[in-house]
Short mmCIF file of C-alpha atoms in Angstrom, two decimals:
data_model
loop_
_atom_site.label_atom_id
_atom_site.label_comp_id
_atom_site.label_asym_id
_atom_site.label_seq_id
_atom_site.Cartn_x
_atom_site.Cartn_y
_atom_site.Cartn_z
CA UNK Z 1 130.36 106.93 80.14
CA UNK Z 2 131.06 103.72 82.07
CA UNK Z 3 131.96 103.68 85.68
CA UNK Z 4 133.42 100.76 87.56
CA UNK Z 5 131.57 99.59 90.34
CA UNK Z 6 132.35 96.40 92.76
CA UNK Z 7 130.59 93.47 91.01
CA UNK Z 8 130.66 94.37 87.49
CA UNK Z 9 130.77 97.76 84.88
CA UNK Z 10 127.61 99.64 84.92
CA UNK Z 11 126.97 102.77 82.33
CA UNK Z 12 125.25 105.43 83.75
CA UNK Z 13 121.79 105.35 83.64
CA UNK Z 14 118.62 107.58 84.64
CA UNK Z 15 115.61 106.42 86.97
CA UNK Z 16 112.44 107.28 85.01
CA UNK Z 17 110.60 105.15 86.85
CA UNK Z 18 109.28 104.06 90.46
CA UNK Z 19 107.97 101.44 92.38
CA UNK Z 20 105.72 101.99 95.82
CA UNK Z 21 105.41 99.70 98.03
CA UNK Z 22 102.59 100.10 100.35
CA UNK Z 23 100.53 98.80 103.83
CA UNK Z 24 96.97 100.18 103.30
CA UNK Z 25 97.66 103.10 105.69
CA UNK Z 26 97.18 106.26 104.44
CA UNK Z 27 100.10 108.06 106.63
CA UNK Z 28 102.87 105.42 105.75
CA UNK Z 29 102.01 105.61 102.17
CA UNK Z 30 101.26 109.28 101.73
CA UNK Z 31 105.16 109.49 102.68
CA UNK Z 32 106.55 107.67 100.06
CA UNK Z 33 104.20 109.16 97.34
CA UNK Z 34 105.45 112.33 98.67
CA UNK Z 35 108.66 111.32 97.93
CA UNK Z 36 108.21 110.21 94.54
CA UNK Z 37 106.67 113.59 94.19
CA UNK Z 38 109.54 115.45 95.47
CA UNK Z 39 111.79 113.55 93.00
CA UNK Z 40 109.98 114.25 90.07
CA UNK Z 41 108.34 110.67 88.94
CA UNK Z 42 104.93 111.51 89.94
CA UNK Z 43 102.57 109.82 87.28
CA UNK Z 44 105.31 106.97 86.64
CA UNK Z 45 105.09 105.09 89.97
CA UNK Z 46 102.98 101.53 90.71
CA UNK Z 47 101.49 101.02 94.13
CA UNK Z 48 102.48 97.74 95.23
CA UNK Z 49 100.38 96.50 98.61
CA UNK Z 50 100.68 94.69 101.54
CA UNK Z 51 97.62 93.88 102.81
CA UNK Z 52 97.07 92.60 106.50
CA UNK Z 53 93.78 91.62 108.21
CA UNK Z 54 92.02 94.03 110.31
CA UNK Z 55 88.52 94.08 112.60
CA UNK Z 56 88.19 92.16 115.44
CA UNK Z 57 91.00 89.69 117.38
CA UNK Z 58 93.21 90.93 114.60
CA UNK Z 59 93.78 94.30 116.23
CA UNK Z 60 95.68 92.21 118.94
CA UNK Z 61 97.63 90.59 116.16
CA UNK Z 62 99.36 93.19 114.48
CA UNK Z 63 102.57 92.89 116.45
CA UNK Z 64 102.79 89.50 114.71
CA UNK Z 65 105.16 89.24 111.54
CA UNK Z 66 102.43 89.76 108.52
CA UNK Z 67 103.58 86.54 107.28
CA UNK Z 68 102.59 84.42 110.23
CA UNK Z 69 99.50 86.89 110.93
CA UNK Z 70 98.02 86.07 106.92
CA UNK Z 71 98.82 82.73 108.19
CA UNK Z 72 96.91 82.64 111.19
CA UNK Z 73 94.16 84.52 109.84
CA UNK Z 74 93.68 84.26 106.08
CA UNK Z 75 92.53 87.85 104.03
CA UNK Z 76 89.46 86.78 102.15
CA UNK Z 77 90.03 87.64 98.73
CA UNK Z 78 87.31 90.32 98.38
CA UNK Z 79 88.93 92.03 101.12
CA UNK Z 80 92.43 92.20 99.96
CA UNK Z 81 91.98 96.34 99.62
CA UNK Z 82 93.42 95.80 96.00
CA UNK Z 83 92.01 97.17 93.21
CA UNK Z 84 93.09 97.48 89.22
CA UNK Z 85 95.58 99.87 90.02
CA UNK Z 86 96.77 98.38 93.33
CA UNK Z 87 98.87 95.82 92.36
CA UNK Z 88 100.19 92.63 95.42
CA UNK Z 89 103.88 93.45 96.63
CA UNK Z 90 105.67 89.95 95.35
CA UNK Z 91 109.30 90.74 95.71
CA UNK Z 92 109.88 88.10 93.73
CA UNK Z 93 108.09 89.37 90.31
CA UNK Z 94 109.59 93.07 91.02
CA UNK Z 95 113.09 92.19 91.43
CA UNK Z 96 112.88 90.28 87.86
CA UNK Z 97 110.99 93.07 86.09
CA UNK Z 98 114.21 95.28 87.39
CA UNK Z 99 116.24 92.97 86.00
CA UNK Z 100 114.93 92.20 82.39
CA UNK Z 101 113.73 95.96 81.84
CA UNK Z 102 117.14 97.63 83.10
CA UNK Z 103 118.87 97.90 79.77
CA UNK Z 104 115.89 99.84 78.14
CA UNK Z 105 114.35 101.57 81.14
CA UNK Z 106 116.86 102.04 83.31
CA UNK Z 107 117.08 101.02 87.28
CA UNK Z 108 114.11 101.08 89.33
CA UNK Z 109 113.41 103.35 92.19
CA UNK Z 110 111.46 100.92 95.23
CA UNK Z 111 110.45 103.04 98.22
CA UNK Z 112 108.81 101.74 100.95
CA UNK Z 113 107.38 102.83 104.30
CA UNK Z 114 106.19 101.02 107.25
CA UNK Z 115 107.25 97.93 109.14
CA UNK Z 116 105.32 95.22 107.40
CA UNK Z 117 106.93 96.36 104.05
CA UNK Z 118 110.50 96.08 105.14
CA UNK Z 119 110.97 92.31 104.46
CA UNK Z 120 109.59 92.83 100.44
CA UNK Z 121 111.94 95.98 99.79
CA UNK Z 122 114.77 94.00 101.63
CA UNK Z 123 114.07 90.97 99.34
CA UNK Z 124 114.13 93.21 95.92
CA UNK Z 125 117.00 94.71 97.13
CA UNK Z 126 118.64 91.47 97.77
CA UNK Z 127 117.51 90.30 94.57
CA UNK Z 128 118.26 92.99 92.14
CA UNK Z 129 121.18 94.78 93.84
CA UNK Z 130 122.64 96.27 90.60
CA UNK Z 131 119.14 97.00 89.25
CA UNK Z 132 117.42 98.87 92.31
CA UNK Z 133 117.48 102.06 94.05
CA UNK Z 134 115.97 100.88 97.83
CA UNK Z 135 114.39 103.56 99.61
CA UNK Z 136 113.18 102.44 103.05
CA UNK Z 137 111.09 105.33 104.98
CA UNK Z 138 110.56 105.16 108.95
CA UNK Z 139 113.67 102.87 111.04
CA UNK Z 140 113.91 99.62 109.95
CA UNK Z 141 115.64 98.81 113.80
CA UNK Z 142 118.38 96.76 112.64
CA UNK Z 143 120.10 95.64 109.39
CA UNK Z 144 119.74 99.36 107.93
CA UNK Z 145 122.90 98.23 105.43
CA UNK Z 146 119.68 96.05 103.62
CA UNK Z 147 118.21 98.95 101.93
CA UNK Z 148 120.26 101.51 100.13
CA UNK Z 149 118.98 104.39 102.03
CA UNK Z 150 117.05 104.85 105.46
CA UNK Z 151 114.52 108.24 105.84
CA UNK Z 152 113.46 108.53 109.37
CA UNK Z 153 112.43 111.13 111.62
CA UNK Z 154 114.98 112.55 114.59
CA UNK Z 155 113.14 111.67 117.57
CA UNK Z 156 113.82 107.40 116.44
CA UNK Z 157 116.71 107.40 117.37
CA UNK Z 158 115.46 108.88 121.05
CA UNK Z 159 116.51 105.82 122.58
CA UNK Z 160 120.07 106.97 122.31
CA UNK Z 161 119.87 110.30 123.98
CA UNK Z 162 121.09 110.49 128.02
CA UNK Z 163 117.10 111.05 128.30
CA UNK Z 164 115.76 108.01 126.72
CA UNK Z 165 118.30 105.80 128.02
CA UNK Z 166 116.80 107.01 131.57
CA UNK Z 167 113.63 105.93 130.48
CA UNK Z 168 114.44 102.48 129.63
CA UNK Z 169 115.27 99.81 132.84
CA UNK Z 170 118.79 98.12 132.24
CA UNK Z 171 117.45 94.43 131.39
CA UNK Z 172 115.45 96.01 128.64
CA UNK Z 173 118.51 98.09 127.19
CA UNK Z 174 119.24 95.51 124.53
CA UNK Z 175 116.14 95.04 123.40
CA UNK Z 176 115.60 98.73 122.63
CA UNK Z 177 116.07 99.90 118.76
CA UNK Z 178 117.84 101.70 117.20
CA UNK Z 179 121.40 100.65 119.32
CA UNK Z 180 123.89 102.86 117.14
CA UNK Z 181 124.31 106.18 116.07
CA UNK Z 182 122.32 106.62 112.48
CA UNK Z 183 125.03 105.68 109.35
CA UNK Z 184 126.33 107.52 106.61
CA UNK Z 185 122.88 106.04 104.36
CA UNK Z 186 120.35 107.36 107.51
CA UNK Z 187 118.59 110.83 106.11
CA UNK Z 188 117.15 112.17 109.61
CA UNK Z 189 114.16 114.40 109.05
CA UNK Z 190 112.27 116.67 111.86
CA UNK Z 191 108.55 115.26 111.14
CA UNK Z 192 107.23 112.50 108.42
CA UNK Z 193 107.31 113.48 104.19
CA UNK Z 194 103.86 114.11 103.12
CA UNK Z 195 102.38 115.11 99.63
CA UNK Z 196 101.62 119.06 100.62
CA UNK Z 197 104.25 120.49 98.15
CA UNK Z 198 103.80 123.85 96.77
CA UNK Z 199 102.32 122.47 93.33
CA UNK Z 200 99.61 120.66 95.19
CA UNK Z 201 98.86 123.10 97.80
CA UNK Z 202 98.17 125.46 94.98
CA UNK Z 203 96.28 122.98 93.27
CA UNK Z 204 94.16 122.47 96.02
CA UNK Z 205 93.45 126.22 96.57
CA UNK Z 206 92.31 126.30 93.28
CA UNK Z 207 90.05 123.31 93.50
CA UNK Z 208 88.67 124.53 96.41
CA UNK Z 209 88.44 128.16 95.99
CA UNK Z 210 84.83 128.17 95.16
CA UNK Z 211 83.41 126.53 98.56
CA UNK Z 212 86.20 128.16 100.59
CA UNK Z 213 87.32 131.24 99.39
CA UNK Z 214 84.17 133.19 100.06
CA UNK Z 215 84.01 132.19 103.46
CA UNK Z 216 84.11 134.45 106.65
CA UNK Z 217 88.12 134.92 107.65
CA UNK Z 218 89.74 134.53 109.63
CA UNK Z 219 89.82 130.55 108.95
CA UNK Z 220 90.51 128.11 112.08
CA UNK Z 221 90.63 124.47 110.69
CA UNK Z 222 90.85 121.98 113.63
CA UNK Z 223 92.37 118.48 113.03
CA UNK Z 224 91.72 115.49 115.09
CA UNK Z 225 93.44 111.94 115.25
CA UNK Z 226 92.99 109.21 118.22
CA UNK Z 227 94.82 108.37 121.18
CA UNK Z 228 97.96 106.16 120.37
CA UNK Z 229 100.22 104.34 122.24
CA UNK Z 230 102.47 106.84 123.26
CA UNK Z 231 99.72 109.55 123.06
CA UNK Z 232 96.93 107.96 125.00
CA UNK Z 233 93.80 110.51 125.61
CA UNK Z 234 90.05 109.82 126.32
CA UNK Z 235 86.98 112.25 126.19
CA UNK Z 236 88.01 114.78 128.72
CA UNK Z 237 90.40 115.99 125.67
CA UNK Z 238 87.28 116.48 123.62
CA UNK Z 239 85.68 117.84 126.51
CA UNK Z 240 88.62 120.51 126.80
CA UNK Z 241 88.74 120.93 123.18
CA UNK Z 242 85.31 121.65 123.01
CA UNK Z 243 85.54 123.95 125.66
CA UNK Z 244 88.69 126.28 124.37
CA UNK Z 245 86.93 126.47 120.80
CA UNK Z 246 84.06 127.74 122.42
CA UNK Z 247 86.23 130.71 124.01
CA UNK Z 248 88.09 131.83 121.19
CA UNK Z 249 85.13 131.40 118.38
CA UNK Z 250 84.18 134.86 118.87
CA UNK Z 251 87.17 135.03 117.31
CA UNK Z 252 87.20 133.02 114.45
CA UNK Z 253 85.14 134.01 111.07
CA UNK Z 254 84.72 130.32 110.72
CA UNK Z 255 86.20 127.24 112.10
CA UNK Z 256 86.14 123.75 109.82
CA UNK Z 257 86.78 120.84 111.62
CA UNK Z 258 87.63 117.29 110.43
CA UNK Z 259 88.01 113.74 112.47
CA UNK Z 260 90.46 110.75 111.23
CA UNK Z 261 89.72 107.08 111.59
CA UNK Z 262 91.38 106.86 114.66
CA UNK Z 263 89.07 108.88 116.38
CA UNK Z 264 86.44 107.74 118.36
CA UNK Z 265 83.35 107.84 118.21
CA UNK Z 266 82.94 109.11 122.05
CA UNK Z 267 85.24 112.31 121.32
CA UNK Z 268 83.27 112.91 117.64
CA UNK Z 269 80.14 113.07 119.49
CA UNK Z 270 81.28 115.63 121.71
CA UNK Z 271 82.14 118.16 119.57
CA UNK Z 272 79.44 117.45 117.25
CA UNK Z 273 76.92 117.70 119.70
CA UNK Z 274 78.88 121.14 120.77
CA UNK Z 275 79.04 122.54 117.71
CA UNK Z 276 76.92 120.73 115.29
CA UNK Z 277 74.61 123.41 114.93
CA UNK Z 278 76.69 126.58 114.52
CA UNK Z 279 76.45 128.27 111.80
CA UNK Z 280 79.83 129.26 112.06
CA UNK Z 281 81.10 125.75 112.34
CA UNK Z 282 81.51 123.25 109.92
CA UNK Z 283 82.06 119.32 110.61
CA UNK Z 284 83.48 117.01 107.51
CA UNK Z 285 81.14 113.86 108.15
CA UNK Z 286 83.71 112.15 106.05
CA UNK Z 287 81.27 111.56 103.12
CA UNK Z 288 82.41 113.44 100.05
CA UNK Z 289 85.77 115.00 98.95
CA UNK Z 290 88.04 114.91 101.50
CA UNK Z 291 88.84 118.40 102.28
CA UNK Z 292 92.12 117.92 104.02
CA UNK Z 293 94.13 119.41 101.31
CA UNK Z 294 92.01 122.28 100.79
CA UNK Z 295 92.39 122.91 104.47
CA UNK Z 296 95.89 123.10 104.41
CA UNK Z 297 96.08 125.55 101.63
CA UNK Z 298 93.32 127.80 102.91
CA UNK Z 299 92.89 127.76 106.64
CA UNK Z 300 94.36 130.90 108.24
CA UNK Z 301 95.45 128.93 111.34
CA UNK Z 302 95.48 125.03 112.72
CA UNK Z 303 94.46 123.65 115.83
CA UNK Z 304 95.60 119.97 115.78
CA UNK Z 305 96.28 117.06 118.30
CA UNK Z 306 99.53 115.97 119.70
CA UNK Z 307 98.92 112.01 118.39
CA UNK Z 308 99.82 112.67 114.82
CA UNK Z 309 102.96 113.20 113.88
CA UNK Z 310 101.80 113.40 109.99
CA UNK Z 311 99.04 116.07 110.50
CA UNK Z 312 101.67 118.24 112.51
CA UNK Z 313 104.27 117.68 109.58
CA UNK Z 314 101.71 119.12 106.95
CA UNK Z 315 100.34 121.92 109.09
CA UNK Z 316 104.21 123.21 110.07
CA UNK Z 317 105.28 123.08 106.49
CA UNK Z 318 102.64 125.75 105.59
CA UNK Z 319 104.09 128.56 107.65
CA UNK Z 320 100.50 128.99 109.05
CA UNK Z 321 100.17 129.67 113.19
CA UNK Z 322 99.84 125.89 114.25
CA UNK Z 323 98.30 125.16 117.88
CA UNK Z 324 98.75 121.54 119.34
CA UNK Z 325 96.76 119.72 122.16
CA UNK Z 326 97.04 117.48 124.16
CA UNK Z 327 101.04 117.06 124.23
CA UNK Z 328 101.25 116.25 127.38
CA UNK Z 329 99.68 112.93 127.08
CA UNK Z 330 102.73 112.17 124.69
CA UNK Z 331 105.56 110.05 126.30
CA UNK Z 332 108.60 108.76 124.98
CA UNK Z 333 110.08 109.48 121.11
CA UNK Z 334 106.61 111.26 120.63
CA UNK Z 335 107.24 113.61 123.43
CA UNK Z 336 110.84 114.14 122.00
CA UNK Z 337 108.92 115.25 118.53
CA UNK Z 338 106.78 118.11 120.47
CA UNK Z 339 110.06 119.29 121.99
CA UNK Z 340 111.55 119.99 118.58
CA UNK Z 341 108.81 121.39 116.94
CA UNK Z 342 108.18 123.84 120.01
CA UNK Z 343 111.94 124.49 120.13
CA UNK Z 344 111.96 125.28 116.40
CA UNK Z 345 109.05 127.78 117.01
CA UNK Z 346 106.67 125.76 114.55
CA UNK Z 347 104.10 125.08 117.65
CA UNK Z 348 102.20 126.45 120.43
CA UNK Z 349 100.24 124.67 123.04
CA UNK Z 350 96.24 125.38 122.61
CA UNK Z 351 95.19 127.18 125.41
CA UNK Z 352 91.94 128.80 124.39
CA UNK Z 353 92.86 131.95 125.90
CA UNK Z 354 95.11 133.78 123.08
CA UNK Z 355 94.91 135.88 119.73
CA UNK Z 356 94.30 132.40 117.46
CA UNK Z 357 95.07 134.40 114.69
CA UNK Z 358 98.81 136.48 115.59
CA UNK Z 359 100.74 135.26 113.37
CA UNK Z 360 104.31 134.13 114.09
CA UNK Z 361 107.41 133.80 112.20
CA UNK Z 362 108.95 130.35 111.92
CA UNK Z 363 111.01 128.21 109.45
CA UNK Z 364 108.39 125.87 107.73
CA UNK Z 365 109.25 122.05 107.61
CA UNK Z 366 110.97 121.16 104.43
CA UNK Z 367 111.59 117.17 105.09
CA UNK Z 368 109.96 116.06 101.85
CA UNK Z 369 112.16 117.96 99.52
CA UNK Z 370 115.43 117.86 101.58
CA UNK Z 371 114.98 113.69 101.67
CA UNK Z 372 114.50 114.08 97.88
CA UNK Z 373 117.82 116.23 97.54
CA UNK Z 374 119.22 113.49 99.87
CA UNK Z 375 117.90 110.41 97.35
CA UNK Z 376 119.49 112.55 94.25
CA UNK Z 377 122.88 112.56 95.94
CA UNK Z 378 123.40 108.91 97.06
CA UNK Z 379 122.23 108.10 93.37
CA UNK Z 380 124.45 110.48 92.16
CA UNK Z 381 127.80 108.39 94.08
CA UNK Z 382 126.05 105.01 91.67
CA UNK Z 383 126.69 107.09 88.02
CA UNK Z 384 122.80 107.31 88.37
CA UNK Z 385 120.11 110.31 88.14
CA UNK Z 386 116.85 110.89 88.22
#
């Protein structure tokens, strides 16, 4: 079958294949894997990075366009973060492999998540437009008709609500993105996509089960980011943490907790020092498997703090009793997030005082495979499929 199409006749043709385009940080890139998951290509996607410099004055220069920051501050080439099956994101070089490979392989899926990405999946896009699929994930902030669909969270488009524009002060107003209601190719989502599917939770049970499953229930497994801009805490949260876990432990048959590398070292210390030698408490040093998705498919309940918004994604989409802390040291959009996830019942605030383990009832987060169902429907308007 052919089907007419502005710009020339197309036949209609099935992805088999996808490209990822990445930044080097785990939580922007675990979303589009987890949507390449959800969609079924999983095994028959290339990572494609972007690579900026990090350590040092470079931490002030990240609000610079990558461009002018590689400029400023060239990535030696042993520290690109590439390796043989990272390959560099050249728009460029993708756009033309779409292009000579679309009569045997089809069109090519790009997804991409994160700000520094958005000029590369713009560019293939603008280069291949009757070859690619363009999936951008987080807002873009303007310009959303450059990528043939947007995946974003809710609480983005914040700004626009009676509340946010109460937060902002008028001569700032039209600086503040997004400025319009989301589009007919915007696919809002409660928290971020993530890679905890059924299939992998179930994987990970499995390749856990022998250094968790005979351990003492019922399972607390306590998840800690860093303070972020809109979720700014210091030590007395460790020091309050460290305190509630001590009052319901009594309660706990074990309790495994695990740091990011945003935390710092000041709030690690605490609790280690705390807990470091109870025998009923484990710490993940970070050497070693990472244990996070053996967590999630094990632990009986989840203490976790307010700052990440891809922790609290995972945890909710379990169905698991899942206590936050610290959310009132989130302001703006972030605050907006621990609204809905309270109002939807996924959440309760950590107070130390209650039965850790009563179980509630709750609809799990399903962003991951409702985006995919999403992806398979504006392909399906282009006489494509997956």
């Amino acid at each position: 079958m052919a089907e007419m199409f502005q710009g020339g006749v197309h036949r209609a043709s099935r992805i088999r294949r996808a490209v990822v385009i990445g930044n080097g940080f785990a939580g922007a890139e675990n979303q589009s894997i987890g949507l390449v998951r959800a969609l079924g290509l999983w095994g028959r996607q290339s990572l494609h990075r972007l690579t900026r410099p990090r350590g040092g004055i470079n931490e002030w220069l990240h609000w610079l366009p990558l461009s002018l920051h590689r400029k400023f501050m060239p990535l030696p080439a042993e520290r690109t973060g590439l390796s043989s099956d990272v390959l560099e994101a050249d728009a460029k070089q993708i756009a033309e492999m779409a292009r000579q490979t679309f009569d045997i392989d089809g069109p090519l899926l790009v997804v991409a998540s994160g700000r520094d990405t958005i000029p590369v999946s713009s560019a293939i896009k603008h280069l291949a437009p009757e070859n690619v699929f363009v999936v951008q994930i987080q807002h873009p902030r303007s310009h959303l008709n450059r990528f043939d669909l947007v995946i974003t969270p809710r609480h983005d488009y914040y700004p626009l609500t009676p509340e946010g524009q109460g937060q902002i002060p008028w001569f700032l107003q039209r600086w503040i993105t997004p400025r319009e209601p989301p589009g007919s190719n915007v696919v809002l989502t409660v928290g971020a996509l993530h890679q905890a599917d059924f299939t992998a939770l179930r994987n990970a049970a499995s390749s856990w089960h022998a250094e968790l499953a005979p351990l003492p229930r019922p399972l607390l497994v306590v998840n800690i980011g860093g303070p972020a801009r809109n979720c700014s805490y210091g030590v007395d949260l460790g020091k309050r943490l460290a305190a509630m876990l001590q009052n319901v432990l009594w309660s706990c048959g074990c309790v495994r907790i695990s740091f990011s590398r945003r935390t710092p070292e000041k709030l690690s210390r605490i609790l280690m020092k705390e807990f470091g030698t109870n025998p009923k408490v484990y710490i993940w040093d970070g050497k070693g498997r990472n244990p996070h998705m053996g967590h999630l498919a094990c632990a009986d309940a989840f203490v976790i703090t307010a700052d990440s918004v891809s922790m609290l994604s995972e945890a909710c989409s379990t169905g698991k009793p899942v206590y936050v802390i610290g959310a009132e040291h989130c302001t703006w959009k972030f605050a907006d997030f621990q609204n809905s996830l309270q109002e939807r019942g996924a959440v309760r605030p950590f107070t130390g005082k209650k039965d850790m383990f009563k179980s509630w009832s709750y609809t799990p987060l399903n962003d991951t495979a409702e985006a995919a169902s999403r992806v398979k429907m504006a392909l399906a308007e282009r006489g494509w499929s997956i």
